[in-house]
Coordinates of C-alpha atoms in Angstrom, one line a residue:
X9 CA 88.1 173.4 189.5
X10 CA 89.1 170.5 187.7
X11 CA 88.0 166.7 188.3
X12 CA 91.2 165.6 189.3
X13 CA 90.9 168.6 191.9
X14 CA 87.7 167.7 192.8
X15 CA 88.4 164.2 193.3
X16 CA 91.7 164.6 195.3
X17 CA 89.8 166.9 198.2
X18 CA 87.2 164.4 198.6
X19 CA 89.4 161.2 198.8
X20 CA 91.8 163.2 201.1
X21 CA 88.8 164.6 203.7
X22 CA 87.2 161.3 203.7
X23 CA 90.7 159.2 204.4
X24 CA 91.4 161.2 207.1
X25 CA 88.0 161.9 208.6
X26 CA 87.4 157.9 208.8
X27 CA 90.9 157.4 209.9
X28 CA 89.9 159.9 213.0
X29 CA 86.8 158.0 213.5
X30 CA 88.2 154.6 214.0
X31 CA 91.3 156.2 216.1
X32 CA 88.8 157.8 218.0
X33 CA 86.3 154.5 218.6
X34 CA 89.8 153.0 220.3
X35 CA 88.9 152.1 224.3
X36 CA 85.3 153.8 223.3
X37 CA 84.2 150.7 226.1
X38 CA 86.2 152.8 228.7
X39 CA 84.0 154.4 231.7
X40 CA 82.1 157.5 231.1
X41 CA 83.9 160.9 232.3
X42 CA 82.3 163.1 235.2
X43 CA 80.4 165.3 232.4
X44 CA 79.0 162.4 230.6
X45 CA 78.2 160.5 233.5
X46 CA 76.4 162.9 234.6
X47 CA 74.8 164.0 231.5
X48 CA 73.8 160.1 230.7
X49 CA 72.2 159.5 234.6
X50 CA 70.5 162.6 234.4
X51 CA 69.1 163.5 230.3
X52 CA 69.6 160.3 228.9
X53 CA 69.1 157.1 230.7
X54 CA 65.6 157.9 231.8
X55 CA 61.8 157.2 231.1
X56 CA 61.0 160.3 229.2
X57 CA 62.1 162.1 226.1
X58 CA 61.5 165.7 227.6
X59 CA 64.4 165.0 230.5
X60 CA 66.6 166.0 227.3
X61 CA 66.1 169.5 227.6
X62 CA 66.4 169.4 231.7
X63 CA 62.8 169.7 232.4
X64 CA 63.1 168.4 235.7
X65 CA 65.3 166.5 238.6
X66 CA 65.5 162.7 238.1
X67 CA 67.5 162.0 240.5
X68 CA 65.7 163.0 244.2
X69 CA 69.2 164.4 245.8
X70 CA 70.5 166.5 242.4
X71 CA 68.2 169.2 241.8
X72 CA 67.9 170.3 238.0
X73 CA 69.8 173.5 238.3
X74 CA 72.8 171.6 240.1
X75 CA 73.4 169.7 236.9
X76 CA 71.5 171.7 234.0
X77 CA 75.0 173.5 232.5
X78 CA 75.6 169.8 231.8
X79 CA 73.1 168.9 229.3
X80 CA 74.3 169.7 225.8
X81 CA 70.6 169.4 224.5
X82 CA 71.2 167.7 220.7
X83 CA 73.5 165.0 221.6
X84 CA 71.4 164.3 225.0
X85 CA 68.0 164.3 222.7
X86 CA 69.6 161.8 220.1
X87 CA 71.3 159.6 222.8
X88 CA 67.7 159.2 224.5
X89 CA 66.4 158.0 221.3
X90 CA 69.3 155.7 221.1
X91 CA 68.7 154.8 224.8
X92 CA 64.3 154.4 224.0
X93 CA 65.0 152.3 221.3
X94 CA 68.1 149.8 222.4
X95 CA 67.9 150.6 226.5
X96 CA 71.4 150.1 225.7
X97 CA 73.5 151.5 228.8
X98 CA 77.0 150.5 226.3
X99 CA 79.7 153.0 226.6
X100 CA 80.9 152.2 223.0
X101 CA 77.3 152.8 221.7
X102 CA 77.2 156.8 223.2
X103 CA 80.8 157.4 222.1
X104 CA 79.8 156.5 218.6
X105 CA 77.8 160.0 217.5
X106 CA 80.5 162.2 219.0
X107 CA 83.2 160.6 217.6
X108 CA 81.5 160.1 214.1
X109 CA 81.0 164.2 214.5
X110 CA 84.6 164.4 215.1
X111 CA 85.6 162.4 212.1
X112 CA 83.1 164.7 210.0
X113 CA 84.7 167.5 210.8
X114 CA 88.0 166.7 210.6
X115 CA 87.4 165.4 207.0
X116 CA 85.1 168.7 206.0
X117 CA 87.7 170.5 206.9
X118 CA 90.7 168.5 205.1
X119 CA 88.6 168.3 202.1
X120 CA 88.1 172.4 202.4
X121 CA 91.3 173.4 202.8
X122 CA 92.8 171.1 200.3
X123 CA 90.8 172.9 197.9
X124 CA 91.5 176.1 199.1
X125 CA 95.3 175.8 199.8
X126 CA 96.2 172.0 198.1
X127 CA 96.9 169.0 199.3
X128 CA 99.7 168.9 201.4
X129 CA 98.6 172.3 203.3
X130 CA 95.1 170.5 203.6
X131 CA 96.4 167.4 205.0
X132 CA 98.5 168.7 207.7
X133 CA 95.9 171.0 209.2
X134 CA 93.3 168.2 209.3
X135 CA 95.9 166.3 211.2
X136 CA 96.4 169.2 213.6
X137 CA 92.8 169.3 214.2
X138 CA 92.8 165.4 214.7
X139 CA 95.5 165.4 216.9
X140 CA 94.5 168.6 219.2
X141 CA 94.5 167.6 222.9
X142 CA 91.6 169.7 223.5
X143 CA 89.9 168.1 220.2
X144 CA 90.8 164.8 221.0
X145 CA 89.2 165.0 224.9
X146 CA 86.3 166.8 223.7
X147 CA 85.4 164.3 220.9
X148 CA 85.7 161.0 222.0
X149 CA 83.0 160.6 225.2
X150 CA 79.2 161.5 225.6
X151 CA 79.4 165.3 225.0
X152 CA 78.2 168.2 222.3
X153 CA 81.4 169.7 221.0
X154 CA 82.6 167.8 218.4
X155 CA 78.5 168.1 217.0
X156 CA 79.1 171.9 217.6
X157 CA 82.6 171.6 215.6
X158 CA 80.7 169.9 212.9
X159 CA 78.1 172.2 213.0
X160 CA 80.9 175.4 212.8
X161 CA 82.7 174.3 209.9
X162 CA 79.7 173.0 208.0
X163 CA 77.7 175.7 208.5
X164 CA 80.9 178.1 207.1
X165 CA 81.0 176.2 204.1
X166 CA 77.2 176.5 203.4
X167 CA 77.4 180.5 204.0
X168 CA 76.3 181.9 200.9
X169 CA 78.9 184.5 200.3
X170 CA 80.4 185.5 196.9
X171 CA 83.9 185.3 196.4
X172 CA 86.4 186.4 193.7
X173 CA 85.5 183.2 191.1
X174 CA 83.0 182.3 189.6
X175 CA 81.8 178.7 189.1
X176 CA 79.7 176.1 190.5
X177 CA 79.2 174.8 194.0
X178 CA 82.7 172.6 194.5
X179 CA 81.9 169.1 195.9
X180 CA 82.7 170.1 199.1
X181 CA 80.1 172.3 199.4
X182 CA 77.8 170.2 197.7
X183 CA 78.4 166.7 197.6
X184 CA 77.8 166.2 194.2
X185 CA 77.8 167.7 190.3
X186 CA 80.3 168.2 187.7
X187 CA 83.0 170.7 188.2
X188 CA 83.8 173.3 185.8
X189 CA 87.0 175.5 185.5
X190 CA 86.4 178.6 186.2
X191 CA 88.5 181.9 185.3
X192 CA 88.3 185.3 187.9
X193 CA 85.7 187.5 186.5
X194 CA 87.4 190.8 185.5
X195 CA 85.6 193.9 187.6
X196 CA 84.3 191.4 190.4
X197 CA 84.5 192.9 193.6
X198 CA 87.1 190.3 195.9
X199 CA 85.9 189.0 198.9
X200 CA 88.4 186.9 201.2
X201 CA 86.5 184.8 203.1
X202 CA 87.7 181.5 205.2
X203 CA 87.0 178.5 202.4
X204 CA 85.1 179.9 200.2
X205 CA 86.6 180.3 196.8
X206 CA 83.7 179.5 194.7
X207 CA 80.5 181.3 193.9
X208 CA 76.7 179.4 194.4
X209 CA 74.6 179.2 191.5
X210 CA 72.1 180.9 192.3
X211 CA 68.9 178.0 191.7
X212 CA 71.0 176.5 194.8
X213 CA 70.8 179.7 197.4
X214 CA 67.2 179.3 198.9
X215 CA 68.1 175.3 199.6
X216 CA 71.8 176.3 201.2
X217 CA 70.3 178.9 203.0
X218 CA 67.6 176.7 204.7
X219 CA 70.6 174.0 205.4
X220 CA 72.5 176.6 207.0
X221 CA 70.0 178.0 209.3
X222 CA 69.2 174.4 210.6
X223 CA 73.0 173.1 211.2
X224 CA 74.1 176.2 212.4
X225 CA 71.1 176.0 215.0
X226 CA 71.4 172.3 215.6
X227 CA 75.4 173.2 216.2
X228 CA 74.1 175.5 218.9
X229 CA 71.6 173.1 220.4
X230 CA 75.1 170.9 220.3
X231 CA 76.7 173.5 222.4
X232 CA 75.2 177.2 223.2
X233 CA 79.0 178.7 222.2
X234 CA 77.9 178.4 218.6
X235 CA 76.2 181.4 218.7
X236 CA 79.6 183.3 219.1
X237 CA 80.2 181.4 215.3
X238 CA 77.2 182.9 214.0
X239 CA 77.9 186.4 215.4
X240 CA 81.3 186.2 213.3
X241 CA 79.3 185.7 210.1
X242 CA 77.4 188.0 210.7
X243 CA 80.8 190.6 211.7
X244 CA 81.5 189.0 208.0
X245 CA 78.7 190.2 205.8
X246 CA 78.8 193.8 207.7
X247 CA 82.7 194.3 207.3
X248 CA 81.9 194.1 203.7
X249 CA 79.2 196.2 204.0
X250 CA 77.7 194.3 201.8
X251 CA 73.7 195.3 202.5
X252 CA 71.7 193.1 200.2
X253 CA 73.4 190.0 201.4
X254 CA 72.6 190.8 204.8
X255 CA 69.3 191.3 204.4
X256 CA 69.2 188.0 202.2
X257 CA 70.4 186.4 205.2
X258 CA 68.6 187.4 208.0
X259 CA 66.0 185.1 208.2
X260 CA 68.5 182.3 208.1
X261 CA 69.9 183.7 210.9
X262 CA 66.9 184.3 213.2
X263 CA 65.9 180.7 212.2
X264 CA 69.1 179.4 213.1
X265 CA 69.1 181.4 216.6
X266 CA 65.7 180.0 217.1
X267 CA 66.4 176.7 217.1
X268 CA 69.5 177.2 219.0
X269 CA 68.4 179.3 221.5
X270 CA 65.1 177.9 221.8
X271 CA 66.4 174.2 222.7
X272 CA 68.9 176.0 225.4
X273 CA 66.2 178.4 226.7
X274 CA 64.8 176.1 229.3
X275 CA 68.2 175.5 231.1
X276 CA 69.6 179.4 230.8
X277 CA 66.1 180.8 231.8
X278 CA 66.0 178.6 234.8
X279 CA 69.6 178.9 235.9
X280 CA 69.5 182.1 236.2
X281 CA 66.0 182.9 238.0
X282 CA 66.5 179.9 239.7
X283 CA 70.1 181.0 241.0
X284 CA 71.2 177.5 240.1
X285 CA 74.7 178.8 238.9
X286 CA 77.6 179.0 241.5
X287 CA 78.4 182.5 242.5
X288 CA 80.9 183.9 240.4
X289 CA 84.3 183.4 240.2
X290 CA 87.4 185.6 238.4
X291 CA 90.1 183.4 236.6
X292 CA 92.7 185.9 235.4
X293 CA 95.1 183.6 233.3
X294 CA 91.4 182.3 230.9
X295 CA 92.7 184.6 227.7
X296 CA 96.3 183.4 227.9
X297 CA 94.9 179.5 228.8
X298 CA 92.1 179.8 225.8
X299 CA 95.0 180.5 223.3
X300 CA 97.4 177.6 224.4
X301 CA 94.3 175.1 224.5
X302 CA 93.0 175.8 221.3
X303 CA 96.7 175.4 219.7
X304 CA 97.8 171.9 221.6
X305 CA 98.3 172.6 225.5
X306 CA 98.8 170.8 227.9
X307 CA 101.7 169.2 226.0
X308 CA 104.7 172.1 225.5
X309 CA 106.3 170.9 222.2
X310 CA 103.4 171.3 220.0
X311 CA 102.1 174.5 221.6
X312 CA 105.0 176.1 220.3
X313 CA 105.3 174.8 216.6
X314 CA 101.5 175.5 216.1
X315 CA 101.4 178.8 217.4
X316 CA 104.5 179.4 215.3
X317 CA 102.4 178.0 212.8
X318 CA 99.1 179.6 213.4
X319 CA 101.1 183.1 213.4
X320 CA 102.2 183.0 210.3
X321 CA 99.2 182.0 208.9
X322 CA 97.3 185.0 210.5
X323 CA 100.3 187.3 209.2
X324 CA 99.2 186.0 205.5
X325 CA 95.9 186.5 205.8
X326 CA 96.1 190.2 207.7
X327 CA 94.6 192.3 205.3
X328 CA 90.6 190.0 205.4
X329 CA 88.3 192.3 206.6
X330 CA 86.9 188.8 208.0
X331 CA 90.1 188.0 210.3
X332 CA 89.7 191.2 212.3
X333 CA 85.9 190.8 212.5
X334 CA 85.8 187.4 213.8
X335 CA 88.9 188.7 216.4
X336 CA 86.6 191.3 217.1
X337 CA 83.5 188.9 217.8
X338 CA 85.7 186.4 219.8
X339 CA 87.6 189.2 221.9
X340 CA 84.0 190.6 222.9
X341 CA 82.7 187.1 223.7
X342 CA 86.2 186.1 226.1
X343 CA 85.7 189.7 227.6
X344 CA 81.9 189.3 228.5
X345 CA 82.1 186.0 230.1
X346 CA 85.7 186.5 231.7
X347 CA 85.2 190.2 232.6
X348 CA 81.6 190.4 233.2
X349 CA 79.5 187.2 233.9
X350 CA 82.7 185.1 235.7
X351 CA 80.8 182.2 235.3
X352 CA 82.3 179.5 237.8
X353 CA 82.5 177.0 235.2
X354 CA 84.5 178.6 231.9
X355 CA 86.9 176.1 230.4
X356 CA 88.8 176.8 227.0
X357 CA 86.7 173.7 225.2
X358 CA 83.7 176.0 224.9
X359 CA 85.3 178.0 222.3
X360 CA 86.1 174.6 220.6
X361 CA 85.3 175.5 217.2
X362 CA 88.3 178.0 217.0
X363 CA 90.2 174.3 216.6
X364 CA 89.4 174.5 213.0
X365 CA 90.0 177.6 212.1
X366 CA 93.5 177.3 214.0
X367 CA 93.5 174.7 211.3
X368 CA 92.5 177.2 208.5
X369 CA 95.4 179.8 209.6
X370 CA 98.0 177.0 209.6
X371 CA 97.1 175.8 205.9
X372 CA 97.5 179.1 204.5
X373 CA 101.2 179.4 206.3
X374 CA 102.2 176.4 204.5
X375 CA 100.6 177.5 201.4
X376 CA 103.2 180.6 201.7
X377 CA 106.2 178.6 203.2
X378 CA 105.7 175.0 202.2
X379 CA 108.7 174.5 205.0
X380 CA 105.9 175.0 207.7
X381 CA 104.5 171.6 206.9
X382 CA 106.9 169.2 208.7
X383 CA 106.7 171.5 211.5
X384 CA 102.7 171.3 212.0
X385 CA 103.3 167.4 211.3
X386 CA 105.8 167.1 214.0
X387 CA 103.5 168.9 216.5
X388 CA 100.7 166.0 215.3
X389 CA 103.2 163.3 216.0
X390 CA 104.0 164.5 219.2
X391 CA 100.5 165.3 220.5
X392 CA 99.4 161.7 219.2
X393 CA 102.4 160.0 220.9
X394 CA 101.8 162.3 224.4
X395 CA 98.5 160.9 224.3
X396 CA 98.6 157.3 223.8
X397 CA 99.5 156.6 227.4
X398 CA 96.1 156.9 228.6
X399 CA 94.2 157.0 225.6
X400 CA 92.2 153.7 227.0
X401 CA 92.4 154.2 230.7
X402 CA 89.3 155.2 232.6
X403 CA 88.6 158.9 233.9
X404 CA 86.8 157.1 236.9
X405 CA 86.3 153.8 237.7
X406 CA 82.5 153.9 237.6
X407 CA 81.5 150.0 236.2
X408 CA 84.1 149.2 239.2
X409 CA 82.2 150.9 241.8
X410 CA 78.9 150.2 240.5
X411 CA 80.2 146.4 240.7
X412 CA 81.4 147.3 244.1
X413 CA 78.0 148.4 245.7
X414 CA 76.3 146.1 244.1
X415 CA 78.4 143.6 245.8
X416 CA 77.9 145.0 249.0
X417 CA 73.8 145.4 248.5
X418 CA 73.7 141.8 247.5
X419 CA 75.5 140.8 251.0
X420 CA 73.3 142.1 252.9
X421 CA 75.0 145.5 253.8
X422 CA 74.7 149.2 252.7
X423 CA 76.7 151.3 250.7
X424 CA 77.0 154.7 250.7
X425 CA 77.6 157.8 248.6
X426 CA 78.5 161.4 249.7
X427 CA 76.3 163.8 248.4
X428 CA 77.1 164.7 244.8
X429 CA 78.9 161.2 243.5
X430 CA 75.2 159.7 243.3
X431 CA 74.7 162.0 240.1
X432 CA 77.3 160.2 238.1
X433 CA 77.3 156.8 239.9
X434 CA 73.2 156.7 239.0
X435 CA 74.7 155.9 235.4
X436 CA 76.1 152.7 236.5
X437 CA 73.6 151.8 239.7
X438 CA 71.3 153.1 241.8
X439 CA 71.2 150.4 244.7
X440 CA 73.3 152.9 247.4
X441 CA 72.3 155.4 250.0
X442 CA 73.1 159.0 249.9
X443 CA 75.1 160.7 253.0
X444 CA 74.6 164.8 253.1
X445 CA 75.8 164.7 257.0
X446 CA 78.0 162.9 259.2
X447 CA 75.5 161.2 261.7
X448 CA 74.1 159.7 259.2
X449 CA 77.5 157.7 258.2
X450 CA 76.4 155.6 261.2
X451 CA 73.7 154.1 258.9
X452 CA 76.0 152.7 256.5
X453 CA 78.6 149.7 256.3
X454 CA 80.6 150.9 253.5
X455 CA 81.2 154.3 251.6
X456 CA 82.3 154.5 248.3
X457 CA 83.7 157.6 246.8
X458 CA 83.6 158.0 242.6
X459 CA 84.9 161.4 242.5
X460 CA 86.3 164.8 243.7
X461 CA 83.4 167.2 243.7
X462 CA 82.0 166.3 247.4
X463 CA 82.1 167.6 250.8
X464 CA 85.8 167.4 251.9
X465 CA 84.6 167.5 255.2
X466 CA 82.5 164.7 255.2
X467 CA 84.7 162.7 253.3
X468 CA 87.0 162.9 255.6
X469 CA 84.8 162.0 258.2
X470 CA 84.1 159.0 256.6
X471 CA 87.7 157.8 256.2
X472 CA 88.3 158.7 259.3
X473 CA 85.2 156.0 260.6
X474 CA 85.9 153.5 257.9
X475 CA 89.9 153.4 257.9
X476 CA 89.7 149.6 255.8
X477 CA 90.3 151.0 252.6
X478 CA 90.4 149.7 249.0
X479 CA 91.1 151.5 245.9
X480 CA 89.9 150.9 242.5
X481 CA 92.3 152.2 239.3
X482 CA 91.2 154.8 237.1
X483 CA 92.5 158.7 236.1
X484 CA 90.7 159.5 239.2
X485 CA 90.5 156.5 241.5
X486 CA 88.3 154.8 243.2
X487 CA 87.8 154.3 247.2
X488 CA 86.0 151.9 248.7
X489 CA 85.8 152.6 252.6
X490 CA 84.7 149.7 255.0
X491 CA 84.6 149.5 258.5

């Protein structure tokens, strides 16, 4: 790879990764979501370190396993460092490692591709991945998955697999060094893997390999799903039945496992001798929904031009033993948890790392058909534009209703949750009473409800003996109910 080369990946990936950065840090002072809340109140915001890993309930009402799933253990462990050292309670503060992850990957991924497939294939699919609805959501609030995107893409990169030139680490890879062209080595077996192009010299392997066991296990400490990313690597090394390198790297991938696994242990382990999971539940649309979430749903126009897109790309790169190994791993994974374990919570963002390598399929179609570019750009423009509208409005109006109750504490009165609301409310305030039952609604002068996961029943109720009503403006509003 020439300088020029070199140079034109990096200043491309880092353009574009900061540029996502700073889009993403817009209305960052916006009210935490229902996840984040939740995850702040209950992992983040309190007077130990260990309440990362979900060690125990900290709020009296919410027991652990109620709100465990929530805590995506990296970003919750580095947050309460944040939180130690600042007691900052700032949205903008929280917002800023998630969307920083979000602006890495997006410009380890333009970089990649731009020196895989050039520079205009390369910038287009880092603006798909930057625009992506799902992406987008995902990234820019208190939550693992852009850390677990990161995690994906630069723990690809690092994989120490040989491909069908040989040269020295690109800067992509490594960060640093002089690049050398590099001719194909006659008689050198091919293999066609995602990015890599280049082979490691080999003084570098022992330190790459010991990188990519800890991001790839940090990426799963990010977000469990990883581990469905590490399964495809290791689907890659055995579809090229390619023993020595998987005996190479199988310690990285036990280490990797360990640290993932062993920072999740505590919550899976509980939830499930605990029975803190809901029962079960079947949702028999989840393949067809993870497909058109990955490639730009819920808005119509780019769902169609990127799956267009994607298609083609997959039809260019159909004969990779690595394609149909990763489909393999993936299909398994949907059909386990969709089929088999029906958890009650399974939402397309888990498998959010298949964001970027929609990205990688798209790059190589407009490698092949250069005409496929404007048509992934249009599908960026029109995801961007879809979601400006309420790109800086509140999910919930939580600083509203914290203001609220603390309003009506200081006056003398009492205001009161329904059971469930206090567990993201407590990120905001704690000075309000908790209703499980409607005789106890006599007790309070005002009820205040933040969100929709709580008794129907007794909500009702409570509207019902409160009809003065007040409503506070957010995605999902506010009511204030007084007598």
């Amino acid at each position: 790879m020439s300088g020029t080369s070199a140079k034109r990946e990096i200043v491309a990936g880092a353009i574009l990764g900061v540029a996502t950065f700073a889009v993403y840090m817009v209305g960052s002072n916006r009210s935490f979501g229902y996840d984040a809340a939740a995850t702040f109140a209950n992992f983040i915001a309190t007077p130990s370190i260990w309440d990362a890993f979900a060690v125990r309930s900290v709020i009296p009402t919410i027991p652990v396993t109620q709100v465990a799933t929530n805590d995506h253990v990296l970003v919750s462990l580095l947050s309460h460092l944040i939180y130690s050292a600042t007691g900052s309670r700032s949205e903008v503060l929280y917002r800023f490692l998630p969307a920083l992850a979000a602006g890495a990957t997006v410009g380890l991924s333009t970089g990649a591709l731009v020196r895989r497939f050039g520079l205009l294939a390369g910038i287009c699919a880092g603006l798909f991945i930057a625009t992506d609805p799902l992406f987008v959501d995902n990234s820019r609030d208190l939550r693992g998955y852009s850390l677990a995107a990161l995690g994906s893409v630069a723990g690809t990169l690092l994989l120490p697999i040989h491909g069908a030139i040989s040269g020295r680490v690109s800067r992509v890879l490594d960060g640093l060094g002089p690049q050398v062209s590099a001719k194909p080595t006659e008689g050198l077996k091919q293999h066609v893997l995602p990015i890599h192009g280049e082979v490691s010299a080999k003084p570098t392997e022992g330190l790459k390999l010991v990188a990519y066991a800890v991001i790839m296990g940090l990426a799963m400490a990010a977000q469990l799903f990883v581990a469905v990313v590490l399964l495809c690597h290791v689907a890659w090394v055995v579809s090229e039945r390619s023993w020595p390198r998987l005996r190479q790297l199988a310690p990285a991938w036990f280490v990797a496992a360990l640290i993932g696994l062993g920072a999740n242990a505590h919550i899976q382990v509980m939830e499930y001798t605990q029975h803190g999971l809901p029962p079960p539940v079947f949702y028999p649309t989840y393949p067809r929904d993870l497909v058109l979430f990955i490639i730009g749903a819920p808005v119509l126009l780019p769902v169609g031009l990127w799956l267009a897109s994607a298609g083609l790309g997959l039809w260019t790169q159909r004969r990779a033993a690595w394609l149909w190994s990763s489909a393999a791993v993936i299909a398994v994974a949907v059909l386990v948890l969709w089929l088999g374990l029906k958890p009650a919570f399974l939402y397309p963002r888990f498998f959010i790392f298949l964001v970027p390598a929609s990205a990688f399929l798209m790059a190589a179609a407009i490698k092949r058909w250069w005409v496929v570019a404007p048509v992934v750009l249009l599908g960026a423009v029109v995801a961007a534009v879809s979601q400006a509208p309420g790109y800086i409005q509140d999910p919930l109006a939580l600083p509203a209703a914290a203001a609220a109750v603390e309003h009506i504490d200081a006056s003398g009165r009492r205001a009161c949750v329904i059971h469930s609301d206090e567990q993201v409310l407590s990120a905001y305030t704690s000075r309000f009473t908790v209703v499980t039952r409607p005789d106890e609604l006599a007790n309070c002068d005002a009820v205040v409800v933040v969100s929709w996961g709580v008794d129907l029943a007794l909500r009702d109720q409570a509207a019902q003996e409160f009809p003065r009503l007040t409503t506070l403006p957010a995605y999902y509003p506010t009511v204030v109910l007084e007598r």
